[in-house]
Amino acid sequence: MTAVATRAESGVESEAEQSAAAAPLMDHRQIMLVVYGLMAAMFLSSMAQTVFGTAIRTIGDDLHGLDQQAWVTTAYLITSTVTTPLYGKLSDIFGRRPLIILSITIFILGSVLSSFSTSMLMLAGFRALQGIGAGGLMSLPLAIMGDVLAPRERAKYQGFFLATFGIAAVVGPLVGGIFAGADTLLGIDGWRWVFLINIPIGAIALAAVLFFLHVPHIAHGHARVDWWGAMLVTTSLVPLLLVAEQGREWGWSSPLSLACYAVGAASLVAFVFVERAMGTAAILPLRLFNQKFSLAVILSVLIGFGMFGAMMTIPLYLQIVLGFNPTEAGFGSLPMMLGLMLASIVTGQIIAKTGRYGVFPITGSATTAAGFSILTFMTPEHGYPFLALAMAVIGLGLGQLMQTLTLAAQAAAPARDMGVASSSATFFRQIGGTLGTAIMLSMLFGSLPTNITSAMSNTDTATAALDAALDPAVANAPQNKGVMDAMWTPITEKITSQIDSKMTDATQQVKDQVNAKVREEVSKAAHEKAAEGASQLADGAGKLSTGLGQLGTGTGAFVDGVGKIGTGAQGLATGTSKLSSATGQLADGAGKLSGGLKKLSSATQTAAGSAKDATTDFGALQAAMTTLAADQKSCAAGSAAADKDAPTPASCAKLPEDQAGVAAAMKALGTSVYTTSGYLNGSGDTPGIATGLSQLSGGADQLAQGTTQLGAGMGQVADGAGKLATGATTAAEKGGALTTGAQGAAAGSAKLSDGAQQLSQIEQVINDKVAELTPDAEQKALETVAADKNLSVVDGHLAVNYADPVQRRAVVDQVVPTLIDQIKNGTSSDADTHVSTSDTSFLNGADARLTAPFMSGFNTSVVAIYWVGFWVMVAAFVITCFYRVPPLRTRSALEEKNELAQAEQEAATL
């Protein structure tokens, strides 16, 4: 093996090379002044990062865009990343001092504008401007250190920078927590001071740089700026970072994503051609990318991916899952910072003493991978100590990697490209960090809603959370209002609505059963009594029918007798007419008698007709009474056997019509009877047939006395007339009795009608009694059901008293299995919480049972990210196992460049 190869593999220059080192261009005092200026710039950059990282949750909640945090973070990282190599190249051309002054100025301007943000997207834009300044703050101090210090000498000054970083790591979270925790300071929102604090710090840093940072600059040839390269590196990275951020939402194969792929790939190809054409003036000279430099670059990308992924998610985990406030979260991140500082100090001391550093990329990547592997087992139950252990291990790994990879990149580049080499190491680490932040935060907030819903499929979690959400004391507590509105109110409203609907149906079912039972019992009792009355009514109706039949018979006899009177009177009139013809002597008297008899005969015929009408009317009355009696019996029988829900029998509905028919027949019969009675007995001052016959008998007697010649014949006529008068009187008496009987029958019929009407009103009596008894019966039945089913009775309805733990738990035990099945089958709408991840302030101070699904889902999402970080670090570990680092310089780059410049001058003079 050649000496060069041996030296390269060991990472140490030969003693001869070390002894050939020229005297340093800067003494210790000058170097310390430079270090002071760099410390001020690094403190500004570190403070800005630690203060912002602590306050990001408060900022996101206040601007309602925590789920857009990736835009704010990646905007800063994109601009700081793409400007990093540009600062390095421009500082090689124009010197470090003017570029670092420019970067501080731009950083302060971006901070001022960021403090005026009213949305996360506006903040992302101003943070992008801030990142342009941060690109110089990240790369130029490393380049300046490479200029003024040899790698092995840097350990002497490493403590100053670590002290600066450590102070920022401690003070930053404290200051950020104070600002984020304050509503207002001097009338300005507390979180806006996170950016405003950069103004005084930046002013101090700017003053320190102006007064102390004086680094000699040695120019090389004509200055050319690779603006095309800067533009193309931007157009290469930005589309790819956009896809990393939005690809989950757009779709990885969507037109927008494909367009970003195409633009990024085309710009990358164009960038390679431009860099080749620019040669030594390229922003990223292709000559740098030898094997050792390229591997250092790849490792920087992977380390940046893991480091920024952890730094962005751990503070969120501390605040959201473990409930730390911003200040506590800042201090909670110290184990990683302390581990990083400790590993950097120890590594620097070892490198300074031995000159060897090849082992540290291997141990550093392995340690970082071990830290991420610990994080993959993180659960809310493990608590902060477990997380602190993982952070400390990651910090120990990163502390070994960050310094050594920068040394490797600087050692692999010539002295004149120290700025480009240093900035390239930072550039590619920033690329990894930007990709890691964009991808990991996109994964985090993209998977969070699904994981929150999936957390509901855990029986214990869902049971405890739902039990708390349904408890009025918990749900109505002020500190739980936010989490209830964001997560649980949509679920509990659906559940309580469904339960209320079931309670309404159950209440109605109980009431229907009670009503049916009460009606059954009341109807049974009522119909038993009604059956007895109906039997008596039917018996009375039968007797009335019999009496009416007898009345009909008597009326027929009466009508026949009246008919015989008419016939006898007609024969008497005929005989008298013959007598009148035979006895001329009595012509006038006989003529008058004959005329009177004719009138009497006519009246008698009219009376006979009225009697016949009475007979007809009686038949109609008898038929109506028969119909009424039949319908009454049918109605009574039907009502006794009818079910509560059966319709009223048709016979009952016909009773009013039957009663009207009886009344009409009675009226017609009465009219006929009274008319007949009037003809027979007379009416008022008008004499009847009986009176006329009596007078006719007297006239006949007088005629008999006056007509002795017709004595014998006329005697017979008088005798017949007397009998006729006697029969008429008897008929008149019978007719009066008939009238009295007819009136009695009418009165009985009226009573029968009243009884039938009372019988038809029995349903109303039943309904009234049911209405009277039902409320008490329903209340007792509902109380019985409530006691059996662990329910309450409120205002006559079954209900769940959610304040009662037993009743509430019964509902929860009923709902949770169904809910879990729906979640597992993907058919749940109740558990689709639609939780907004743009504002997580609702978690602050809320009941742990209510926030458990969110915490569990967030933990699942974060663990998935840590798995990605773990495998990235495993890949880095595999690469470092085959990586042979370049040897360290014994002189500073500034000394080498000065020596090269002197050699060029000497060559020019020859």
JSON list of N, CA and C in Angstrom, two decimals, residues 278-322:
[
{"chain": "A", "resi": 278, "resn": "MET", "atom": "N", "xyz": [-19.41, 26.05, -16.04]},
{"chain": "A", "resi": 278, "resn": "MET", "atom": "CA", "xyz": [-18.86, 27.12, -15.20]},
{"chain": "A", "resi": 278, "resn": "MET", "atom": "C", "xyz": [-17.49, 26.76, -14.66]},
{"chain": "A", "resi": 279, "resn": "GLY", "atom": "N", "xyz": [-17.17, 25.48, -14.59]},
{"chain": "A", "resi": 279, "resn": "GLY", "atom": "CA", "xyz": [-15.83, 25.09, -14.14]},
{"chain": "A", "resi": 279, "resn": "GLY", "atom": "C", "xyz": [-15.58, 25.48, -12.70]},
{"chain": "A", "resi": 280, "resn": "THR", "atom": "N", "xyz": [-14.45, 26.20, -12.47]},
{"chain": "A", "resi": 280, "resn": "THR", "atom": "CA", "xyz": [-14.08, 26.58, -11.10]},
{"chain": "A", "resi": 280, "resn": "THR", "atom": "C", "xyz": [-15.02, 27.62, -10.51]},
{"chain": "A", "resi": 281, "resn": "ALA", "atom": "N", "xyz": [-15.78, 28.33, -11.35]},
{"chain": "A", "resi": 281, "resn": "ALA", "atom": "CA", "xyz": [-16.70, 29.36, -10.84]},
{"chain": "A", "resi": 281, "resn": "ALA", "atom": "C", "xyz": [-18.07, 28.79, -10.47]},
{"chain": "A", "resi": 282, "resn": "ALA", "atom": "N", "xyz": [-18.26, 27.49, -10.62]},
{"chain": "A", "resi": 282, "resn": "ALA", "atom": "CA", "xyz": [-19.56, 26.88, -10.34]},
{"chain": "A", "resi": 282, "resn": "ALA", "atom": "C", "xyz": [-19.90, 27.02, -8.86]},
{"chain": "A", "resi": 283, "resn": "ILE", "atom": "N", "xyz": [-21.20, 27.15, -8.61]},
{"chain": "A", "resi": 283, "resn": "ILE", "atom": "CA", "xyz": [-21.64, 27.26, -7.22]},
{"chain": "A", "resi": 283, "resn": "ILE", "atom": "C", "xyz": [-21.36, 25.98, -6.45]},
{"chain": "A", "resi": 284, "resn": "LEU", "atom": "N", "xyz": [-21.43, 24.86, -7.13]},
{"chain": "A", "resi": 284, "resn": "LEU", "atom": "CA", "xyz": [-21.03, 23.56, -6.59]},
{"chain": "A", "resi": 284, "resn": "LEU", "atom": "C", "xyz": [-20.09, 22.92, -7.61]},
{"chain": "A", "resi": 285, "resn": "PRO", "atom": "N", "xyz": [-18.80, 23.22, -7.57]},
{"chain": "A", "resi": 285, "resn": "PRO", "atom": "CA", "xyz": [-17.88, 22.69, -8.57]},
{"chain": "A", "resi": 285, "resn": "PRO", "atom": "C", "xyz": [-17.92, 21.16, -8.60]},
{"chain": "A", "resi": 286, "resn": "LEU", "atom": "N", "xyz": [-18.08, 20.63, -9.77]},
{"chain": "A", "resi": 286, "resn": "LEU", "atom": "CA", "xyz": [-18.20, 19.18, -9.90]},
{"chain": "A", "resi": 286, "resn": "LEU", "atom": "C", "xyz": [-16.91, 18.47, -9.53]},
{"chain": "A", "resi": 287, "resn": "ARG", "atom": "N", "xyz": [-15.78, 19.21, -9.59]},
{"chain": "A", "resi": 287, "resn": "ARG", "atom": "CA", "xyz": [-14.50, 18.58, -9.25]},
{"chain": "A", "resi": 287, "resn": "ARG", "atom": "C", "xyz": [-14.44, 18.18, -7.77]},
{"chain": "A", "resi": 288, "resn": "LEU", "atom": "N", "xyz": [-15.33, 18.79, -6.96]},
{"chain": "A", "resi": 288, "resn": "LEU", "atom": "CA", "xyz": [-15.34, 18.44, -5.54]},
{"chain": "A", "resi": 288, "resn": "LEU", "atom": "C", "xyz": [-15.87, 17.03, -5.29]},
{"chain": "A", "resi": 289, "resn": "PHE", "atom": "N", "xyz": [-16.68, 16.57, -6.22]},
{"chain": "A", "resi": 289, "resn": "PHE", "atom": "CA", "xyz": [-17.43, 15.34, -5.94]},
{"chain": "A", "resi": 289, "resn": "PHE", "atom": "C", "xyz": [-16.61, 14.09, -6.26]},
{"chain": "A", "resi": 290, "resn": "ASN", "atom": "N", "xyz": [-15.51, 13.99, -5.54]},
{"chain": "A", "resi": 290, "resn": "ASN", "atom": "CA", "xyz": [-14.77, 12.73, -5.57]},
{"chain": "A", "resi": 290, "resn": "ASN", "atom": "C", "xyz": [-15.44, 11.75, -4.63]},
{"chain": "A", "resi": 291, "resn": "GLN", "atom": "N", "xyz": [-14.87, 10.58, -4.52]},
{"chain": "A", "resi": 291, "resn": "GLN", "atom": "CA", "xyz": [-15.53, 9.53, -3.72]},
{"chain": "A", "resi": 291, "resn": "GLN", "atom": "C", "xyz": [-15.72, 9.95, -2.27]},
{"chain": "A", "resi": 292, "resn": "LYS", "atom": "N", "xyz": [-14.65, 10.51, -1.67]},
{"chain": "A", "resi": 292, "resn": "LYS", "atom": "CA", "xyz": [-14.73, 10.83, -0.26]},
{"chain": "A", "resi": 292, "resn": "LYS", "atom": "C", "xyz": [-15.69, 12.00, -0.01]},
{"chain": "A", "resi": 293, "resn": "PHE", "atom": "N", "xyz": [-15.63, 13.01, -0.86]},
{"chain": "A", "resi": 293, "resn": "PHE", "atom": "CA", "xyz": [-16.54, 14.14, -0.69]},
{"chain": "A", "resi": 293, "resn": "PHE", "atom": "C", "xyz": [-17.98, 13.71, -0.94]},
{"chain": "A", "resi": 294, "resn": "SER", "atom": "N", "xyz": [-18.20, 12.88, -1.94]},
{"chain": "A", "resi": 294, "resn": "SER", "atom": "CA", "xyz": [-19.56, 12.44, -2.29]},
{"chain": "A", "resi": 294, "resn": "SER", "atom": "C", "xyz": [-20.17, 11.64, -1.16]},
{"chain": "A", "resi": 295, "resn": "LEU", "atom": "N", "xyz": [-19.38, 10.74, -0.56]},
{"chain": "A", "resi": 295, "resn": "LEU", "atom": "CA", "xyz": [-19.91, 9.96, 0.56]},
{"chain": "A", "resi": 295, "resn": "LEU", "atom": "C", "xyz": [-20.21, 10.86, 1.76]},
{"chain": "A", "resi": 296, "resn": "ALA", "atom": "N", "xyz": [-19.37, 11.86, 1.98]},
{"chain": "A", "resi": 296, "resn": "ALA", "atom": "CA", "xyz": [-19.64, 12.81, 3.07]},
{"chain": "A", "resi": 296, "resn": "ALA", "atom": "C", "xyz": [-20.94, 13.56, 2.81]},
{"chain": "A", "resi": 297, "resn": "VAL", "atom": "N", "xyz": [-21.17, 13.89, 1.54]},
{"chain": "A", "resi": 297, "resn": "VAL", "atom": "CA", "xyz": [-22.41, 14.58, 1.18]},
{"chain": "A", "resi": 297, "resn": "VAL", "atom": "C", "xyz": [-23.63, 13.68, 1.42]},
{"chain": "A", "resi": 298, "resn": "ILE", "atom": "N", "xyz": [-23.54, 12.44, 1.00]},
{"chain": "A", "resi": 298, "resn": "ILE", "atom": "CA", "xyz": [-24.65, 11.50, 1.19]},
{"chain": "A", "resi": 298, "resn": "ILE", "atom": "C", "xyz": [-24.95, 11.32, 2.67]},
{"chain": "A", "resi": 299, "resn": "LEU", "atom": "N", "xyz": [-23.90, 11.16, 3.46]},
{"chain": "A", "resi": 299, "resn": "LEU", "atom": "CA", "xyz": [-24.10, 11.00, 4.89]},
{"chain": "A", "resi": 299, "resn": "LEU", "atom": "C", "xyz": [-24.70, 12.27, 5.50]},
{"chain": "A", "resi": 300, "resn": "SER", "atom": "N", "xyz": [-24.30, 13.43, 5.00]},
{"chain": "A", "resi": 300, "resn": "SER", "atom": "CA", "xyz": [-24.87, 14.68, 5.50]},
{"chain": "A", "resi": 300, "resn": "SER", "atom": "C", "xyz": [-26.36, 14.74, 5.24]},
{"chain": "A", "resi": 301, "resn": "VAL", "atom": "N", "xyz": [-26.78, 14.28, 4.05]},
{"chain": "A", "resi": 301, "resn": "VAL", "atom": "CA", "xyz": [-28.21, 14.26, 3.73]},
{"chain": "A", "resi": 301, "resn": "VAL", "atom": "C", "xyz": [-28.96, 13.36, 4.70]},
{"chain": "A", "resi": 302, "resn": "LEU", "atom": "N", "xyz": [-28.42, 12.17, 4.93]},
{"chain": "A", "resi": 302, "resn": "LEU", "atom": "CA", "xyz": [-29.10, 11.22, 5.82]},
{"chain": "A", "resi": 302, "resn": "LEU", "atom": "C", "xyz": [-29.13, 11.73, 7.26]},
{"chain": "A", "resi": 303, "resn": "ILE", "atom": "N", "xyz": [-28.02, 12.30, 7.72]},
{"chain": "A", "resi": 303, "resn": "ILE", "atom": "CA", "xyz": [-27.96, 12.81, 9.08]},
{"chain": "A", "resi": 303, "resn": "ILE", "atom": "C", "xyz": [-28.94, 13.97, 9.24]},
{"chain": "A", "resi": 304, "resn": "GLY", "atom": "N", "xyz": [-28.97, 14.85, 8.25]},
{"chain": "A", "resi": 304, "resn": "GLY", "atom": "CA", "xyz": [-29.91, 15.97, 8.31]},
{"chain": "A", "resi": 304, "resn": "GLY", "atom": "C", "xyz": [-31.35, 15.50, 8.34]},
{"chain": "A", "resi": 305, "resn": "PHE", "atom": "N", "xyz": [-31.64, 14.44, 7.58]},
{"chain": "A", "resi": 305, "resn": "PHE", "atom": "CA", "xyz": [-32.99, 13.88, 7.55]},
{"chain": "A", "resi": 305, "resn": "PHE", "atom": "C", "xyz": [-33.41, 13.42, 8.95]},
{"chain": "A", "resi": 306, "resn": "GLY", "atom": "N", "xyz": [-32.53, 12.66, 9.59]},
{"chain": "A", "resi": 306, "resn": "GLY", "atom": "CA", "xyz": [-32.87, 12.16, 10.92]},
{"chain": "A", "resi": 306, "resn": "GLY", "atom": "C", "xyz": [-32.86, 13.24, 11.97]},
{"chain": "A", "resi": 307, "resn": "MET", "atom": "N", "xyz": [-31.88, 14.15, 11.92]},
{"chain": "A", "resi": 307, "resn": "MET", "atom": "CA", "xyz": [-31.75, 15.17, 12.95]},
{"chain": "A", "resi": 307, "resn": "MET", "atom": "C", "xyz": [-32.93, 16.12, 12.95]},
{"chain": "A", "resi": 308, "resn": "PHE", "atom": "N", "xyz": [-33.27, 16.67, 11.80]},
{"chain": "A", "resi": 308, "resn": "PHE", "atom": "CA", "xyz": [-34.37, 17.62, 11.75]},
{"chain": "A", "resi": 308, "resn": "PHE", "atom": "C", "xyz": [-35.72, 16.94, 11.99]},
{"chain": "A", "resi": 309, "resn": "GLY", "atom": "N", "xyz": [-35.83, 15.68, 11.55]},
{"chain": "A", "resi": 309, "resn": "GLY", "atom": "CA", "xyz": [-37.06, 14.96, 11.84]},
{"chain": "A", "resi": 309, "resn": "GLY", "atom": "C", "xyz": [-37.30, 14.83, 13.33]},
{"chain": "A", "resi": 310, "resn": "ALA", "atom": "N", "xyz": [-36.22, 14.55, 14.08]},
{"chain": "A", "resi": 310, "resn": "ALA", "atom": "CA", "xyz": [-36.35, 14.44, 15.53]},
{"chain": "A", "resi": 310, "resn": "ALA", "atom": "C", "xyz": [-36.57, 15.79, 16.18]},
{"chain": "A", "resi": 311, "resn": "MET", "atom": "N", "xyz": [-35.83, 16.80, 15.72]},
{"chain": "A", "resi": 311, "resn": "MET", "atom": "CA", "xyz": [-35.92, 18.13, 16.34]},
{"chain": "A", "resi": 311, "resn": "MET", "atom": "C", "xyz": [-37.29, 18.77, 16.13]},
{"chain": "A", "resi": 312, "resn": "MET", "atom": "N", "xyz": [-37.96, 18.45, 15.03]},
{"chain": "A", "resi": 312, "resn": "MET", "atom": "CA", "xyz": [-39.26, 19.06, 14.76]},
{"chain": "A", "resi": 312, "resn": "MET", "atom": "C", "xyz": [-40.40, 18.35, 15.48]},
{"chain": "A", "resi": 313, "resn": "THR", "atom": "N", "xyz": [-40.26, 17.05, 15.72]},
{"chain": "A", "resi": 313, "resn": "THR", "atom": "CA", "xyz": [-41.38, 16.29, 16.29]},
{"chain": "A", "resi": 313, "resn": "THR", "atom": "C", "xyz": [-41.30, 16.13, 17.80]},
{"chain": "A", "resi": 314, "resn": "ILE", "atom": "N", "xyz": [-40.10, 16.10, 18.35]},
{"chain": "A", "resi": 314, "resn": "ILE", "atom": "CA", "xyz": [-39.99, 15.88, 19.80]},
{"chain": "A", "resi": 314, "resn": "ILE", "atom": "C", "xyz": [-40.63, 17.02, 20.60]},
{"chain": "A", "resi": 315, "resn": "PRO", "atom": "N", "xyz": [-40.40, 18.30, 20.28]},
{"chain": "A", "resi": 315, "resn": "PRO", "atom": "CA", "xyz": [-41.10, 19.36, 21.03]},
{"chain": "A", "resi": 315, "resn": "PRO", "atom": "C", "xyz": [-42.62, 19.24, 20.94]},
{"chain": "A", "resi": 316, "resn": "LEU", "atom": "N", "xyz": [-43.12, 18.86, 19.77]},
{"chain": "A", "resi": 316, "resn": "LEU", "atom": "CA", "xyz": [-44.57, 18.67, 19.63]},
{"chain": "A", "resi": 316, "resn": "LEU", "atom": "C", "xyz": [-45.05, 17.53, 20.53]},
{"chain": "A", "resi": 317, "resn": "TYR", "atom": "N", "xyz": [-44.26, 16.46, 20.56]},
{"chain": "A", "resi": 317, "resn": "TYR", "atom": "CA", "xyz": [-44.64, 15.32, 21.40]},
{"chain": "A", "resi": 317, "resn": "TYR", "atom": "C", "xyz": [-44.68, 15.72, 22.87]},
{"chain": "A", "resi": 318, "resn": "LEU", "atom": "N", "xyz": [-43.68, 16.48, 23.28]},
{"chain": "A", "resi": 318, "resn": "LEU", "atom": "CA", "xyz": [-43.63, 16.91, 24.68]},
{"chain": "A", "resi": 318, "resn": "LEU", "atom": "C", "xyz": [-44.86, 17.74, 25.05]},
{"chain": "A", "resi": 319, "resn": "GLN", "atom": "N", "xyz": [-45.28, 18.62, 24.15]},
{"chain": "A", "resi": 319, "resn": "GLN", "atom": "CA", "xyz": [-46.40, 19.51, 24.47]},
{"chain": "A", "resi": 319, "resn": "GLN", "atom": "C", "xyz": [-47.75, 18.83, 24.30]},
{"chain": "A", "resi": 320, "resn": "ILE", "atom": "N", "xyz": [-47.90, 18.08, 23.22]},
{"chain": "A", "resi": 320, "resn": "ILE", "atom": "CA", "xyz": [-49.22, 17.52, 22.90]},
{"chain": "A", "resi": 320, "resn": "ILE", "atom": "C", "xyz": [-49.50, 16.27, 23.73]},
{"chain": "A", "resi": 321, "resn": "VAL", "atom": "N", "xyz": [-48.54, 15.34, 23.76]},
{"chain": "A", "resi": 321, "resn": "VAL", "atom": "CA", "xyz": [-48.80, 14.06, 24.41]},
{"chain": "A", "resi": 321, "resn": "VAL", "atom": "C", "xyz": [-48.49, 14.10, 25.90]},
{"chain": "A", "resi": 322, "resn": "LEU", "atom": "N", "xyz": [-47.34, 14.67, 26.25]},
{"chain": "A", "resi": 322, "resn": "LEU", "atom": "CA", "xyz": [-46.94, 14.68, 27.65]},
{"chain": "A", "resi": 322, "resn": "LEU", "atom": "C", "xyz": [-47.46, 15.91, 28.39]}
]
